Amino acid sequence: GQSLEQPSEVTAVEGAIVQINCTYQTSGFYGLSWYQQHDGGAPTFLSYNALDGLEETGRFSSFLSRSDSYGYLLLQELQMKDSASYFCAVRDGNQGGKLIFGQGTELSVKP
Amino acid sequence: DAGVIQSPRHEVTEMGQEVTLRCKPISGHDYLFWYRQTMMRGLELLIYFNNNVPIDDSGMPEDRFSAKMPNASFSTLKIQPSEPRDSAVYFCASSRLGTSGSPADYSYEQYFGPGTRLTVT
């Protein structure tokens, strides 16, 4: 089977840096992606890591270590608008490559 | 581009009624996905299509659910008869082919529609 684990909640203050971790267990790993979802909104794509290392896109960065089955999303210079749920997702080789989402981490940014 | 379009945005119906959700993917995208999101089960893939052909429907809960994609610009998800436990937000998403070029490799970058909030009483 497959599983993804990420913290259910994270709280941080404006201007700070926060890291959201994701560990996964799946077969036929194809890569790790991250999505953001604001309350009442639709998930929006943030990043994708197929290879080990850090990918940076503006204030957001995503990291992958395939040997550790681990990745994280790093958000810098936090803003109030970053308050949202963040999902990691992997494709499961045993389930036809379907995209499996974690349960999501709710990030609250405080003033 | 207008993005993925879904209708209706909200649907309230009584148990036993038929419900039809509609989706228009982004033009040029080869893949279309239907997801369901609930607090208990999170975001679940129900079914996806490649070039209008259903590829994997293993996530469809039961025979009450059916999905069609008659052409590249339109898809429906139908629930008949509906039950209270079907209450959820249903998302449609679309994507291009992945970088490998393999038909089984859809891009990780999926574009989601605004969703349909379904309430079955």
Coordinates of C-alpha atoms in Angstrom, one line a residue:
Chain A
G1 CA 0.0 0.0 0.0
Q2 CA 0.9 3.6 0.2
S3 CA 0.9 6.3 2.8
L4 CA 1.9 9.9 3.2
E5 CA 2.4 11.5 6.6
Q6 CA 2.5 15.2 7.2
P7 CA 1.7 17.3 10.3
S8 CA -1.9 18.3 10.6
E9 CA -1.3 21.8 11.8
V10 CA 1.6 24.3 11.9
T11 CA 1.5 27.9 13.3
A12 CA 4.0 30.6 12.5
V13 CA 4.3 34.4 12.6
E14 CA 4.5 36.8 9.7
G15 CA 8.0 37.2 8.3
A16 CA 9.2 33.8 9.7
I17 CA 10.3 30.7 8.0
V18 CA 8.3 27.4 8.2
Q19 CA 9.0 23.9 7.1
I20 CA 6.3 21.4 6.3
N21 CA 7.5 17.8 6.3
C22 CA 6.2 14.9 4.3
T23 CA 7.2 11.3 4.6
Y24 CA 5.9 8.7 2.1
Q25 CA 5.7 5.0 1.6
T26 CA 4.9 3.9 -1.9
S27 CA 6.1 1.7 -4.7
G28 CA 7.3 2.8 -8.0
F29 CA 8.0 6.4 -6.8
Y30 CA 7.7 9.0 -9.6
G31 CA 8.2 12.2 -7.6
L32 CA 6.8 14.4 -4.9
S33 CA 4.6 17.4 -5.6
W34 CA 3.1 20.1 -3.3
Y35 CA -0.3 21.8 -3.6
Q36 CA -1.7 24.8 -1.7
Q37 CA -5.4 25.1 -0.9
H38 CA -7.0 28.2 0.7
D39 CA -10.2 27.7 2.7
G40 CA -13.1 27.2 0.3
G41 CA -10.8 27.2 -2.7
A42 CA -9.3 24.7 -5.1
P43 CA -5.9 23.1 -4.8
T44 CA -3.2 24.9 -6.8
F45 CA 0.1 23.4 -7.8
L46 CA 3.2 24.7 -6.1
S47 CA 6.2 22.5 -7.0
Y48 CA 7.4 19.1 -8.1
N49 CA 10.6 17.2 -7.2
A50 CA 11.6 14.1 -9.2
L51 CA 15.2 14.1 -8.1
D52 CA 17.0 14.7 -4.8
G53 CA 17.7 18.2 -3.8
L54 CA 16.2 21.6 -3.4
E55 CA 13.9 23.4 -5.9
E56 CA 13.4 27.1 -5.3
T57 CA 10.5 29.2 -6.6
G58 CA 10.4 32.6 -5.1
R59 CA 9.6 32.4 -1.4
F60 CA 8.8 28.7 -1.6
S61 CA 11.3 25.9 -1.9
S62 CA 10.7 22.1 -2.0
F63 CA 13.2 19.4 -1.0
L64 CA 13.3 15.7 -1.7
S65 CA 15.4 12.9 -0.4
R66 CA 14.5 9.7 -2.1
S67 CA 16.7 7.5 0.0
D68 CA 14.9 8.7 3.1
S69 CA 11.4 8.8 1.4
Y70 CA 11.1 12.3 2.7
G71 CA 10.5 15.8 1.5
Y72 CA 9.6 19.2 2.8
L73 CA 8.1 22.5 1.7
L74 CA 9.9 25.6 3.0
L75 CA 8.1 28.9 3.1
Q76 CA 10.1 32.0 3.7
E77 CA 9.1 35.5 4.6
L78 CA 5.7 34.3 5.6
Q79 CA 2.7 36.5 4.8
M80 CA -0.8 36.4 6.1
K81 CA -2.0 35.2 2.7
D82 CA 0.1 32.0 3.1
S83 CA -2.4 30.8 5.6
A84 CA -3.8 27.7 3.9
S85 CA -3.6 23.9 3.7
Y86 CA -0.6 22.4 2.1
F87 CA -0.7 18.9 0.6
C88 CA 2.1 16.6 -0.5
A89 CA 1.3 14.1 -3.2
V90 CA 3.0 11.1 -4.8
R91 CA 2.1 8.7 -7.6
D92 CA 1.7 5.2 -6.5
G93 CA 3.2 2.6 -8.9
N94 CA 1.0 -0.1 -7.5
Q95 CA -2.2 1.8 -8.2
G96 CA -1.7 2.5 -11.8
G97 CA 0.3 5.7 -11.0
K98 CA -2.7 7.5 -9.5
L99 CA -1.8 10.6 -7.6
I100 CA -2.2 10.1 -3.9
F101 CA -2.6 13.1 -1.6
G102 CA -1.6 13.5 2.0
Q103 CA -4.1 14.6 4.5
G104 CA -2.8 18.1 4.4
T105 CA -1.1 20.5 6.8
E106 CA -3.1 23.6 7.9
L107 CA -0.7 26.5 8.2
S108 CA -1.8 29.5 10.3
V109 CA 0.2 32.7 10.0
K110 CA -0.2 35.1 12.9
P111 CA 0.6 38.8 12.9
Chain B
D1 CA -7.5 30.7 -20.8
A2 CA -10.5 30.6 -18.4
G3 CA -9.1 27.7 -16.5
V4 CA -11.1 24.5 -15.6
I5 CA -14.8 25.3 -15.4
Q6 CA -17.2 23.4 -13.2
S7 CA -20.9 23.6 -12.8
P8 CA -22.9 23.9 -10.7
R9 CA -20.8 25.4 -7.9
H10 CA -23.3 24.3 -5.3
E11 CA -25.9 21.6 -5.4
V12 CA -28.4 20.6 -2.7
T13 CA -30.5 17.6 -3.4
E14 CA -32.5 15.0 -1.6
M15 CA -31.5 11.4 -1.1
G16 CA -32.4 9.3 -4.0
Q17 CA -32.2 12.0 -6.6
E18 CA -29.8 12.0 -9.6
V19 CA -27.0 14.5 -9.5
T20 CA -24.9 15.5 -12.5
L21 CA -21.7 17.5 -12.2
R22 CA -20.1 19.1 -15.2
C23 CA -16.6 20.0 -16.1
K24 CA -14.8 21.8 -19.0
P25 CA -11.0 21.2 -18.9
I26 CA -8.4 23.6 -20.1
S27 CA -8.1 23.5 -23.9
G28 CA -5.2 21.4 -25.0
H29 CA -4.9 19.3 -21.9
D30 CA -4.9 15.6 -22.5
Y31 CA -5.9 14.4 -19.0
L32 CA -9.0 15.0 -17.0
F33 CA -9.4 14.0 -13.3
W34 CA -12.4 13.8 -11.0
Y35 CA -11.6 14.1 -7.2
R36 CA -13.7 14.1 -4.1
Q37 CA -12.7 16.0 -0.9
T38 CA -14.1 15.4 2.5
M39 CA -12.8 16.1 6.0
M40 CA -12.6 12.4 6.8
R41 CA -11.1 11.0 3.7
G42 CA -9.2 14.0 2.3
L43 CA -8.7 14.4 -1.4
E44 CA -9.4 11.2 -3.3
L45 CA -9.0 10.5 -7.0
L46 CA -12.2 9.0 -8.4
I47 CA -11.4 8.5 -12.1
Y48 CA -9.2 9.9 -14.8
F49 CA -9.4 10.1 -18.6
N50 CA -6.7 10.4 -21.2
N51 CA -7.8 11.7 -24.6
N52 CA -11.4 11.1 -23.5
V53 CA -10.8 7.5 -22.6
P54 CA -11.3 6.4 -19.0
I55 CA -7.9 5.0 -17.7
D56 CA -8.4 4.3 -14.1
D57 CA -11.8 4.2 -12.3
S58 CA -10.7 2.2 -9.3
G59 CA -11.5 5.2 -7.0
M60 CA -15.2 5.3 -8.0
P61 CA -17.0 4.4 -4.8
E62 CA -19.6 2.1 -6.2
D63 CA -22.0 1.6 -9.2
R64 CA -24.0 4.6 -8.2
F65 CA -21.2 6.7 -9.6
S66 CA -20.4 7.0 -13.3
A67 CA -18.3 9.4 -15.4
K68 CA -18.2 10.2 -19.1
M69 CA -16.1 12.3 -21.4
P70 CA -17.9 12.5 -24.8
N71 CA -15.3 15.0 -26.2
A72 CA -12.1 16.8 -25.3
S73 CA -14.0 19.8 -23.8
F74 CA -16.6 18.2 -21.6
S75 CA -17.0 15.6 -18.9
T76 CA -19.7 14.6 -16.5
L77 CA -19.8 12.8 -13.1
K78 CA -23.2 11.4 -12.3
I79 CA -24.5 10.0 -9.0
Q80 CA -27.7 8.0 -9.2
P81 CA -29.2 7.6 -6.7
S82 CA -27.5 10.0 -4.4
E83 CA -27.0 9.4 -0.6
P84 CA -26.1 11.7 2.3
R85 CA -22.6 10.1 2.5
D86 CA -21.9 11.5 -1.0
S87 CA -21.9 15.0 0.4
A88 CA -18.5 16.4 -0.4
V89 CA -16.7 18.9 -2.6
Y90 CA -16.1 17.4 -6.1
F91 CA -13.2 18.8 -8.1
C92 CA -12.3 18.4 -11.7
A93 CA -8.7 18.9 -12.8
S94 CA -6.8 18.7 -16.0
S95 CA -3.2 18.4 -17.1
R96 CA -0.9 17.9 -20.0
L97 CA 1.2 14.9 -20.8
G98 CA 4.2 14.4 -18.5
T99 CA 7.8 15.1 -19.5
S100 CA 8.6 11.5 -20.3
G101 CA 6.2 11.4 -23.2
S102 CA 4.7 8.1 -22.0
P103 CA 0.9 8.0 -22.2
A104 CA 0.8 6.9 -18.6
D105 CA 2.8 9.8 -17.4
Y106 CA 0.5 12.8 -16.8
S107 CA 2.0 15.9 -15.5
Y108 CA 2.2 16.5 -11.8
E109 CA 1.0 20.0 -12.5
Q110 CA -2.7 19.6 -12.4
Y111 CA -5.1 22.5 -12.7
F112 CA -8.1 22.3 -10.5
G113 CA -11.5 23.8 -11.1
P114 CA -13.4 25.7 -8.4
G115 CA -15.2 22.6 -7.3
T116 CA -18.9 21.7 -6.8
R117 CA -20.1 21.5 -3.2
L118 CA -22.7 18.8 -3.0
T119 CA -25.1 18.4 -0.1
V120 CA -27.4 15.4 -0.1
T121 CA -30.1 15.6 2.6

